[in-house]
Amino acid sequence: MKAMESATSQPQEPVRFGTHPSRYHHWKLSFDGSVARLVMAVDDQHALRDGYVLKLNSYDLGVDIELADAVQRLRFEHPEVHAIVVSSGTDNCFCAGANIYMLGSSTHAFKVNFCKFTNETRLYLEDAFSHSGQTYVAALNGVASGGGYELALACEEIYLQDDASSAVSFPETPLLAVLPGTGGLTRLVDKRKVRRDLADVFSTLAEGVRGKRAKDWGLVEDVFPKSKFEAEVKKRAAAIVAAASPKTGGPAFELAQVVPERRDEGGKLVSLYRHVELTIDTVHRLATLLVRGPTGAAPKSSEELRSQGNDTWHLRAFRELDDALLDLRFNHPTVGLIVLKTAGDPAKVREHDEALIELQKDWLGREILFHTARVLRRLDLTARSLFATIEPGSCFVGSLFEISIAADRSYLLASDAENAPKLGLSAVNFGSFPMSNGLTRLQTRFLAKPAHVDALRACEDLLDHEEALRLGLVTFAPDDIDWEDDVRIAIEERASLSPDALTGMEANLRFAGPETMETKIFARLSAWQNWIFQRPNAVGERGALTMYGRPERPEFDWRRT
Amino acid sequence: MSHISSERIPNNVDLGGDRKLQRALEEWQPRFIDWWKEMGPEGFQEDQIYLRTAISVEADGWAHFDYVKMPDYRWGIFLAEPTKDRTIGFGDNYGKPVWDSVPGEHRNALRRLIVTQGDTEPASVEQQRLLGLTCPSLYDLRNLFQVNVEEGRHLWAMVYLLQSYFGRDGREEAEALLERRSGNEDKPRILGAFNEPCRHWLSFFMFTYFTDRDGKYQLLALAESGFDALARTTRFMLTEEAHHMFVGETGIGRIVERTIELMKQNANGDARAEGGIDLGTMQKYVNLWYSVSLDLFGSEISSNAASYFASGLKARAKEDRYADHLALESTMLLDVPNADKTGCEPQEVALRNAMNEVLRGEYVEDSQRGMDKWNRQLEGAGVPFRFTLPSKRFHRASGIYAGLHFDPDGTILSSAEWDAKKDGWLPTEGDEVFVSGLMQRPIYEPGQMAHWIAPPARGIKGRPLDFEYVKRQDG
């Protein structure tokens, strides 16, 4: 089957994700001791694409890329910060959410990936609270509607200015016929535990809820009059700081940019990072993502960790992997299958893993592990088929073993030769890298046999093809005679299937086990939203999202499904 | 309970037989009186004022004149008489019967329109509450209070709609209308112009000329509404709004007249030197109040405006004068600032999205009429000065020109150019001090006029100019 269309109708500038506070257009990051202020002041003329203006502090991907950068830098560069106050630089308006005209003029694929990225960023706020003792406080100095309130919901505490007009609201359903899909509905009832009936009223009330009622309904922690708002929020931030314990380990350093060298090798687009190599075969809609293991010595102390700094293998390699995944998601929408490979010395990967485990008492060691975990979750959540091929010279051990088990399936070349590929586990596989469902990837794989996971802890040696198969750590282990056909046919066959059906199938199979707020956001909420995004009532010729801002009113097909 | 009766509250909405409205007003009316005493005209609550009260919608009923203490004023609830078999005159529901109750589909939009309109009414009373202390005559003092009590009545009109048609939420919004305060940092009024102080009588006349005229056009647009109660309410309010603009137009006209006299008395034609308000300063106040009033119409390109029109909630002023009531195919050419902010370029905008601009255009035309009148006074006196309305782009705080700088001719300026020149176009603190300085002392003697303003051509309701329009309690 031929590709019916590219994802965008016209060639566009690729989206790039690296930025720096000195280059922010939309956020102002400032510091006062242990309190950081993150002020949203969207420059409406600096949209990522042409065709819409970012009015009323509304956001597009460009705004969210800066937010994600700030959240990441706060964790790595500002261990002294314990409270982050998020507010608006625009009077009377905190944030109006995602820009409607941007959504209305985007392809479905872009909308879905935009929402996924913003969802991941909001989860990173909560991740910073859970793991890094950085508490986000939303100071709503104006109306927070839609995605604006969803951003607030991702903070641990929400304060609303009580001025008879500032409100929190979810106008998506009544005004746009879509959902507050950036975790809003889920956090309302799962995180804040707002009563379901009140949440029902709130989610259909375009004008939202303000003042005392917002507090009574549990939509915000408290409301303060405008004249006291700043002082009260400051007081709250100070209390958070007073209750926090300082981090030990040593000073921070500035995160360096991660920029690959990009080459067009005639039908193959290659991005060469230091440890990661992304090759895109546009003809076959296939990508190969190769991660190289470490070559140098692992850091053995806090001092060594800092002297390696940005060059610390885990930090650098997984930041590169992260960037490559985002590049794939946004700039290469037709690539359906990613072949995951590694190359390097298995013993070195294990050495680096163990060194990091040892350095967990150092805040920076912990941050690097948490970062690795986030990137692996981004891999889990990437809606492309993932096949791991485990070949001679590979190093699928510990941190990199997680890549093979994150894949939808894995192929290990069975061989008894000296250089036969092997797998290996390390301590990081048993709790350092939880999935969205809260379980490790091993626990998720062996839901039926929890004891098996415990038994695997004893595997200290590298595992050959027979053991890997016996222990259920690879899917197939063809020998060198079958390898070529088996792997090639599997890839070609996979690439021929419907991308929609595959996305749905993979997402359902990847996240077995318990539901968490995170899985509900990415599965239930996002799936419903993505369905609604396809329906005529939202995006049809007369759909509400299409008609927004136009002179005519939307028309609905009243049949419920 | 006794304060809620048809005797106390003149009405044509069957208040006596409407338990829902009675219950709502029993709560609200005492709070309104408290608000009036706290935020209404300062220092005159015990005085007897010669006021017009609407006691019915009949030709002889809407203008009943007598002395009354303001807190005892009979604020009434009046709707213009219903039109039989009225249908919606515009938008997607064109030709369908009007709504006798609020359609759920349009609850939020109607509530927003009514609350926004309602909020301006008490706001202007608050803005003007200290003006009585510097009045130029008893005639003007009385006119100020007439405007104030009628703004109060307009608040009642909007509260009636909220309480009768919007359930509990409407009652809460009615309360909130009494809680916000003009210029208050914690509870400001909704629209910017209504948080600007009205410090002296020149501003008061400009306000009633320019800002109340915005009110006229908003009311004209709402008078077409498919929600019949809103249409009928606003149609009756329009009869009162006309008086407010009369106060503004004649007030400015009288200042112009006096300024011409003072210019003639002075060898250099300098009215300021003679204790009057010079024409250049008046032009600055025109520039100020006209531009802040233009903001009240909302953004030039507005999805809300399109939606209000499409839904049949808010039309153009006097919609029946237009041929095409669907406004689906037409467009309007707007001057939109270009991307690099070096000027404006014409852009075609769907007519429905430009409805705010359509209404603003009518307002601009109407505003010009007073200017022409004052200019004829100047011409007749042989004074070469002419008042002009600045460009619609000048000094805007909302809409597509907000955040940019334009001179009164509409030419774009850099921030530096603006900063260097703005004092020549807008009142400075020095101008404020000067104008207020002319109005230090109130004139309470019947028939007397302050030095800076000429007497009116005639008194009120056939009364002479030296009639005691306000009987001061302590004098």
Coordinates of C-alpha atoms in Angstrom, one line a residue, chain B:
Chain B
M1 CA -41.3 42.7 53.1
S2 CA -43.0 46.1 52.9
H3 CA -40.3 47.7 50.8
I4 CA -41.1 45.3 47.9
S5 CA -44.4 46.4 46.5
S6 CA -45.7 47.9 43.3
E7 CA -46.3 51.2 45.1
R8 CA -42.7 51.4 46.3
I9 CA -41.2 50.0 43.1
P10 CA -43.1 51.3 40.0
N11 CA -43.2 48.6 37.4
N12 CA -45.0 47.1 34.5
V13 CA -43.8 43.5 35.1
D14 CA -46.5 42.5 37.5
L15 CA -44.2 42.6 40.5
G16 CA -47.2 42.2 42.8
G17 CA -48.0 38.8 41.3
D18 CA -44.5 37.6 40.8
R19 CA -43.3 35.7 43.9
K20 CA -39.9 34.8 42.4
L21 CA -39.1 38.4 41.7
Q22 CA -40.4 39.6 45.1
R23 CA -38.2 37.1 46.9
A24 CA -35.1 38.1 44.9
L25 CA -35.7 41.8 45.4
E26 CA -36.3 41.4 49.1
E27 CA -32.7 40.3 49.4
W28 CA -31.3 42.6 46.8
Q29 CA -33.2 45.9 47.4
P30 CA -31.8 46.7 50.9
R31 CA -28.3 45.9 49.6
F32 CA -28.8 48.3 46.7
I33 CA -29.8 51.0 49.1
D34 CA -26.8 50.3 51.3
W35 CA -24.6 50.5 48.2
W36 CA -26.3 53.8 47.1
K37 CA -25.6 55.3 50.5
E38 CA -22.0 54.1 50.5
M39 CA -21.1 54.7 46.9
G40 CA -23.8 57.1 45.6
P41 CA -23.4 60.9 45.5
E42 CA -21.4 62.0 48.6
G43 CA -22.9 64.6 50.8
F44 CA -26.4 65.0 49.3
Q45 CA -28.3 62.0 50.4
E46 CA -30.6 64.0 52.7
D47 CA -31.3 66.8 50.2
Q48 CA -34.5 67.2 48.2
I49 CA -33.8 67.0 44.5
Y50 CA -36.1 67.9 41.7
L51 CA -36.0 64.6 39.9
R52 CA -37.7 62.9 37.1
T53 CA -39.1 59.5 38.0
A54 CA -40.5 56.9 35.6
I55 CA -43.7 55.6 37.0
S56 CA -45.1 54.0 33.9
V57 CA -44.3 53.4 30.3
E58 CA -47.2 55.5 29.1
A59 CA -46.4 58.8 27.4
D60 CA -47.2 60.8 30.5
G61 CA -45.7 58.3 32.9
W62 CA -42.1 58.1 32.1
A63 CA -41.3 61.6 33.1
H64 CA -42.8 62.5 36.4
F65 CA -41.1 65.4 38.1
D66 CA -41.0 66.1 41.9
Y67 CA -38.7 66.7 44.8
V68 CA -37.4 63.5 46.3
K69 CA -34.5 62.5 48.6
M70 CA -32.2 60.2 46.5
P71 CA -32.3 57.2 48.8
D72 CA -36.2 57.4 48.6
Y73 CA -36.1 57.6 44.8
R74 CA -38.5 55.1 43.3
W75 CA -36.3 53.0 41.1
G76 CA -38.7 51.1 38.9
I77 CA -38.7 48.2 36.5
F78 CA -40.0 49.0 33.1
L79 CA -40.0 47.1 29.8
A80 CA -41.1 48.8 26.6
E81 CA -44.5 47.4 25.6
P82 CA -44.3 44.1 23.8
T83 CA -44.5 43.9 20.0
K84 CA -47.1 41.3 19.0
D85 CA -45.7 38.2 17.2
R86 CA -42.2 39.7 17.2
T87 CA -39.6 37.6 15.4
I88 CA -35.9 37.5 15.6
G89 CA -34.6 40.0 13.1
F90 CA -31.1 38.8 12.4
G91 CA -28.6 35.9 12.5
D92 CA -29.1 32.2 12.0
N93 CA -32.5 32.3 13.8
Y94 CA -33.8 35.0 11.6
G95 CA -37.6 35.0 11.3
K96 CA -38.2 32.6 14.2
P97 CA -40.3 33.7 17.1
V98 CA -38.4 35.6 19.8
W99 CA -37.6 33.9 23.1
D100 CA -39.7 34.6 26.2
S101 CA -37.2 32.8 28.4
V102 CA -33.5 32.2 28.2
P103 CA -32.6 29.4 25.8
G104 CA -30.2 27.1 27.7
E105 CA -28.0 27.1 24.6
H106 CA -27.4 30.8 25.0
R107 CA -27.5 31.1 28.8
N108 CA -23.8 31.8 29.1
A109 CA -23.6 34.4 26.3
L110 CA -26.7 36.3 27.5
R111 CA -25.6 36.3 31.1
R112 CA -22.2 37.7 30.0
L113 CA -23.9 40.4 27.9
I114 CA -26.3 41.4 30.7
V115 CA -23.6 41.3 33.4
T116 CA -21.2 43.4 31.3
Q117 CA -23.9 46.0 30.6
G118 CA -25.2 45.9 34.1
D119 CA -21.7 46.5 35.6
T120 CA -21.3 49.8 33.8
E121 CA -24.4 51.3 35.4
P122 CA -23.3 51.4 39.1
A123 CA -19.8 52.0 38.0
S124 CA -20.5 55.4 36.6
V125 CA -22.4 56.4 39.7
E126 CA -19.2 55.4 41.7
Q127 CA -17.0 57.3 39.3
Q128 CA -19.1 60.5 39.7
R129 CA -19.8 60.3 43.5
L130 CA -17.6 63.3 44.5
L131 CA -18.6 65.7 41.7
G132 CA -21.5 67.2 43.6
L133 CA -19.0 68.9 45.9
T134 CA -17.6 71.0 43.0
C135 CA -20.8 71.6 41.1
P136 CA -21.0 74.7 38.8
S137 CA -24.7 75.4 39.6
L138 CA -27.8 73.8 41.2
Y139 CA -29.0 73.1 37.7
D140 CA -25.9 71.0 36.9
L141 CA -26.0 69.4 40.3
R142 CA -29.6 68.3 39.7
N143 CA -28.6 67.0 36.3
L144 CA -25.8 65.0 37.8
F145 CA -28.1 63.4 40.3
Q146 CA -30.7 62.7 37.5
V147 CA -28.0 60.9 35.6
N148 CA -27.0 59.0 38.7
V149 CA -30.4 57.8 39.7
E150 CA -31.1 56.7 36.2
E151 CA -27.9 54.8 36.1
G152 CA -29.2 53.2 39.3
R153 CA -32.4 52.4 37.5
H154 CA -30.5 50.9 34.6
L155 CA -28.8 48.7 37.1
W156 CA -32.3 47.7 38.3
A157 CA -33.3 46.8 34.8
M158 CA -30.3 44.5 34.3
V159 CA -30.8 43.0 37.8
Y160 CA -34.5 42.3 36.9
L161 CA -33.3 40.3 33.9
L162 CA -30.8 38.4 36.0
Q163 CA -33.2 37.6 38.8
S164 CA -36.2 36.8 36.7
Y165 CA -34.5 34.7 34.0
F166 CA -31.3 33.2 35.3
G167 CA -32.2 31.4 38.5
R168 CA -29.8 31.2 41.4
D169 CA -26.8 32.1 39.3
G170 CA -28.6 35.2 38.1
R171 CA -29.2 36.2 41.7
E172 CA -25.6 35.8 42.6
E173 CA -24.5 37.9 39.6
A174 CA -26.9 40.6 40.7
E175 CA -25.2 40.6 44.1
A176 CA -21.8 40.7 42.5
L177 CA -22.9 43.9 40.6
L178 CA -23.1 45.6 44.0
E179 CA -19.8 44.1 45.2
R180 CA -17.5 45.4 42.5
R181 CA -16.2 48.9 42.9
S182 CA -15.0 51.4 40.3
G183 CA -11.2 51.7 40.5
N184 CA -10.9 49.3 43.4
E185 CA -7.8 47.2 43.2
D186 CA -9.5 44.1 44.6
K187 CA -12.9 44.3 43.0
P188 CA -12.6 46.4 40.0
R189 CA -15.5 47.0 37.5
I190 CA -15.3 44.8 34.5
L191 CA -14.5 47.4 31.8
G192 CA -11.4 49.6 31.9
A193 CA -13.1 52.9 31.2
F194 CA -15.3 52.4 34.2
N195 CA -12.4 52.2 36.5
E196 CA -11.0 55.6 35.4
P197 CA -11.8 58.4 37.9
C198 CA -14.1 61.2 36.9
R199 CA -12.4 63.9 38.8
H200 CA -14.1 67.1 37.6
W201 CA -17.0 68.4 35.6
L202 CA -15.1 68.7 32.3
S203 CA -14.6 64.9 32.5
F204 CA -18.2 64.5 33.6
F205 CA -19.5 66.2 30.5
M206 CA -17.1 64.3 28.3
F207 CA -18.1 61.1 30.0
T208 CA -21.8 61.7 29.4
Y209 CA -21.1 62.8 25.9
F210 CA -18.8 60.0 24.8
T211 CA -19.1 57.1 27.3
D212 CA -22.8 57.3 27.7
R213 CA -23.0 57.3 23.9
D214 CA -21.3 54.0 23.9
G215 CA -24.1 52.9 26.2
K216 CA -26.6 54.2 23.7
Y217 CA -25.2 52.0 21.0
Q218 CA -24.8 49.0 23.1
L219 CA -28.5 49.4 24.1
L220 CA -29.5 49.9 20.5
A221 CA -27.8 46.6 19.6
L222 CA -29.3 44.8 22.5
A223 CA -32.7 46.3 21.8
E224 CA -32.8 44.0 18.7
S225 CA -32.1 40.9 20.8
G226 CA -34.0 37.7 20.2
F227 CA -34.4 37.4 24.0
D228 CA -37.5 39.6 24.2
A229 CA -37.2 40.7 27.8
L230 CA -33.7 42.0 27.1
A231 CA -34.9 43.8 23.9
R232 CA -37.9 45.4 25.7
T233 CA -35.8 46.4 28.8
T234 CA -33.1 48.1 26.7
R235 CA -35.6 49.9 24.5
F236 CA -37.0 51.6 27.6
M237 CA -33.6 52.4 28.9
L238 CA -32.8 54.3 25.7
T239 CA -35.3 56.9 26.5
E240 CA -33.3 57.8 29.6
E241 CA -29.9 57.5 28.0
A242 CA -30.8 60.4 25.7
H243 CA -30.9 62.8 28.6
H244 CA -27.4 61.8 29.7
M245 CA -26.0 62.7 26.3
F246 CA -28.0 65.9 26.4
V247 CA -26.2 66.8 29.7
G248 CA -22.9 66.1 28.0
E249 CA -23.5 67.9 24.8
T250 CA -25.0 71.0 26.3
G251 CA -22.5 71.0 29.1
I252 CA -19.5 71.1 26.7
G253 CA -21.4 73.6 24.5
R254 CA -21.8 75.9 27.5
I255 CA -18.1 75.6 28.3
V256 CA -17.3 76.5 24.7
E257 CA -19.7 79.5 24.9
R258 CA -18.0 80.7 28.1
T259 CA -14.5 80.1 26.7
I260 CA -15.3 82.2 23.6
E261 CA -16.5 85.1 25.9
L262 CA -13.4 84.9 28.0
M263 CA -11.2 84.7 24.9
K264 CA -12.7 88.0 23.7
Q265 CA -12.1 89.6 27.1
N266 CA -8.4 88.8 26.9
A267 CA -6.1 90.8 24.8
N268 CA -4.3 87.7 23.7
G269 CA -7.4 85.6 23.3
D270 CA -6.2 83.6 26.3
A271 CA -9.2 81.9 28.0
R272 CA -6.9 80.3 30.6
A273 CA -5.7 83.6 31.7
E274 CA -9.3 84.7 32.3
G275 CA -10.1 81.6 34.4
G276 CA -11.7 79.6 31.7
I277 CA -10.9 76.3 30.0
D278 CA -9.0 76.9 26.8
L279 CA -10.1 75.1 23.7
G280 CA -6.8 73.2 23.3
T281 CA -7.3 71.6 26.8
M282 CA -10.9 70.7 25.9
Q283 CA -9.6 69.0 22.8
K284 CA -7.3 66.9 24.9
Y285 CA -10.2 65.7 27.0
V286 CA -12.1 64.9 23.8
N287 CA -9.1 62.8 22.7
L288 CA -9.1 61.0 26.1
W289 CA -12.7 60.2 26.6
Y290 CA -13.4 59.4 23.0
S291 CA -10.6 56.9 22.8
V292 CA -11.4 55.2 26.1
S293 CA -15.0 55.0 25.0
L294 CA -14.0 53.4 21.6
D295 CA -12.4 50.6 23.6
L296 CA -15.8 49.7 25.1
F297 CA -17.0 48.4 21.8
G298 CA -14.6 45.4 22.0
S299 CA -12.1 44.1 19.6
E300 CA -12.4 45.0 15.9
I301 CA -12.2 41.3 14.9
S302 CA -14.2 39.3 17.4
S303 CA -15.5 35.7 17.5
N304 CA -17.8 36.7 20.4
A305 CA -19.4 39.4 18.3
A306 CA -19.9 36.9 15.5
S307 CA -21.4 34.4 17.8
Y308 CA -23.7 37.0 19.4
F309 CA -25.0 38.0 16.0
A310 CA -25.3 34.5 14.7
S311 CA -27.2 33.4 17.7
G312 CA -29.6 36.3 17.6
L313 CA -28.5 37.8 20.9
K314 CA -27.0 41.2 19.8
A315 CA -27.5 42.9 16.4
R316 CA -26.4 46.1 14.8
A317 CA -28.0 49.4 16.0
K318 CA -31.4 49.7 14.3
E319 CA -31.0 46.4 12.5
D320 CA -34.1 47.0 10.3
R321 CA -32.2 49.7 8.4
Y322 CA -29.9 47.0 7.0
A323 CA -31.0 45.0 4.0
D324 CA -29.1 41.7 4.7
H325 CA -29.9 40.4 8.2
L326 CA -27.9 37.3 7.9
A327 CA -24.6 39.0 7.2
L328 CA -23.1 35.7 6.1
E329 CA -21.5 36.6 2.8
S330 CA -20.4 40.1 3.4
T331 CA -17.0 41.3 4.6
M332 CA -15.7 44.5 6.0
L333 CA -12.3 46.0 5.1
L334 CA -10.4 46.8 8.3
D335 CA -7.0 48.5 8.7
V336 CA -5.0 46.0 10.6
P337 CA -1.5 46.6 11.9
N338 CA 1.0 44.7 9.8
A339 CA 3.3 42.0 11.3
D340 CA 6.3 44.3 11.8
K341 CA 4.2 47.0 13.3
T342 CA 5.3 49.7 10.8
G343 CA 1.8 50.6 9.7
C344 CA -1.6 49.2 8.8
E345 CA -2.8 47.2 5.9
P346 CA -6.4 46.6 4.7
Q347 CA -7.7 43.2 5.6
E348 CA -11.0 41.7 4.7
V349 CA -12.9 40.4 7.7
A350 CA -16.1 38.4 7.7
L351 CA -18.9 40.9 8.5
R352 CA -20.1 38.9 11.5
N353 CA -16.7 39.0 13.1
A354 CA -16.6 42.8 12.5
M355 CA -19.9 43.6 14.2
N356 CA -18.1 45.5 17.0
E357 CA -16.5 47.6 14.4
V358 CA -19.8 48.2 12.6
L359 CA -21.3 49.5 15.9
R360 CA -18.2 51.5 16.6
G361 CA -18.5 53.1 13.1
E362 CA -22.1 54.3 13.9
Y363 CA -20.9 55.6 17.2
V364 CA -18.1 57.6 15.5
E365 CA -20.6 59.2 13.1
D366 CA -22.9 60.0 16.0
S367 CA -20.1 61.5 18.1
Q368 CA -19.2 63.8 15.2
R369 CA -22.6 65.6 15.5
G370 CA -21.7 67.3 18.8
M371 CA -18.4 68.3 17.4
D372 CA -20.0 69.9 14.5
K373 CA -22.3 71.8 16.8
W374 CA -19.5 73.2 18.9
N375 CA -17.6 74.0 15.8
R376 CA -20.5 76.0 14.5
Q377 CA -20.4 78.0 17.8
L378 CA -16.8 78.7 17.2
E379 CA -17.4 79.6 13.6
G380 CA -20.2 81.9 14.5
A381 CA -17.9 83.7 17.0
G382 CA -15.1 84.0 14.4
V383 CA -12.8 81.7 16.4
P384 CA -10.6 79.7 14.0
F385 CA -10.2 76.7 16.3
R386 CA -12.1 73.5 15.4
F387 CA -12.7 70.4 17.5
T388 CA -11.8 67.1 15.8
L389 CA -12.2 63.5 16.7
P390 CA -8.9 61.7 16.7
S391 CA -8.3 58.6 14.6
K392 CA -9.9 55.3 15.9
R393 CA -6.4 54.0 16.3
F394 CA -5.3 56.7 18.7
H395 CA -4.7 55.8 22.4
R396 CA -6.4 52.4 22.3
A397 CA -6.1 49.9 25.1
S398 CA -8.0 47.1 23.6
G399 CA -8.5 45.7 20.1
I400 CA -6.1 45.4 17.2
Y401 CA -4.4 48.8 17.8
A402 CA -3.7 48.2 21.5
G403 CA -0.1 48.1 22.4
L404 CA 0.9 50.3 19.5
H405 CA 1.1 54.1 19.3
F406 CA -0.6 56.3 16.8
D407 CA -1.0 60.1 16.5
P408 CA -4.4 61.6 16.3
D409 CA -4.3 61.4 12.5
G410 CA -3.7 57.6 12.8
T411 CA -0.1 57.6 11.8
I412 CA 1.9 55.0 13.6
L413 CA 4.6 56.2 16.0
S414 CA 7.5 54.7 17.9
S415 CA 7.3 54.5 21.7
A416 CA 9.9 57.3 21.8
E417 CA 7.9 59.5 19.5
W418 CA 4.7 58.8 21.5
D419 CA 6.4 59.6 24.8
A420 CA 7.7 62.9 23.4
K421 CA 4.4 64.0 22.0
K422 CA 1.6 62.5 24.1
D423 CA 1.4 65.4 26.5
G424 CA 0.2 67.6 23.6
W425 CA -2.7 65.2 22.9
L426 CA -3.8 63.9 26.2
P427 CA -4.5 65.7 29.5
T428 CA -1.4 65.9 31.7
E429 CA -1.4 65.9 35.4
G430 CA -0.9 69.6 35.1
D431 CA -4.1 69.9 33.0
E432 CA -5.9 67.9 35.6
V433 CA -4.7 70.2 38.4
F434 CA -5.6 73.3 36.3
V435 CA -9.1 72.1 35.5
S436 CA -9.8 70.9 39.0
G437 CA -8.4 74.2 40.3
L438 CA -11.2 76.1 38.5
M439 CA -13.8 74.0 40.3
Q440 CA -12.7 74.2 43.9
R441 CA -15.9 75.7 45.2
P442 CA -19.4 74.5 44.6
I443 CA -22.1 76.9 43.5
Y444 CA -25.2 76.3 45.6
E445 CA -26.9 79.7 44.9
P446 CA -30.0 79.3 42.7
G447 CA -29.4 80.8 39.3
Q448 CA -25.6 81.3 39.9
M449 CA -23.0 79.8 37.5
A450 CA -19.4 79.0 38.0
H451 CA -17.0 81.3 36.2
W452 CA -15.9 78.8 33.6
I453 CA -19.3 77.8 32.2
A454 CA -22.2 79.7 30.6
P455 CA -25.7 79.2 31.9
P456 CA -28.0 76.8 30.0
A457 CA -30.5 78.1 27.5
R458 CA -33.4 77.1 29.6
G459 CA -34.3 75.4 32.9
I460 CA -35.8 71.9 33.5
K461 CA -39.5 71.1 32.8
G462 CA -40.3 74.8 32.1
R463 CA -38.8 75.9 35.5
P464 CA -36.7 79.1 35.5
L465 CA -32.9 79.0 35.7
D466 CA -33.0 80.3 39.3
F467 CA -35.3 77.5 40.4
E468 CA -34.1 75.7 43.5
Y469 CA -33.4 72.4 41.7
V470 CA -31.7 71.0 44.8
K471 CA -32.9 72.0 48.3
R472 CA -29.8 71.7 50.4
Q473 CA -30.5 70.2 53.9
D474 CA -27.9 72.3 55.6
G475 CA -28.4 75.4 53.6

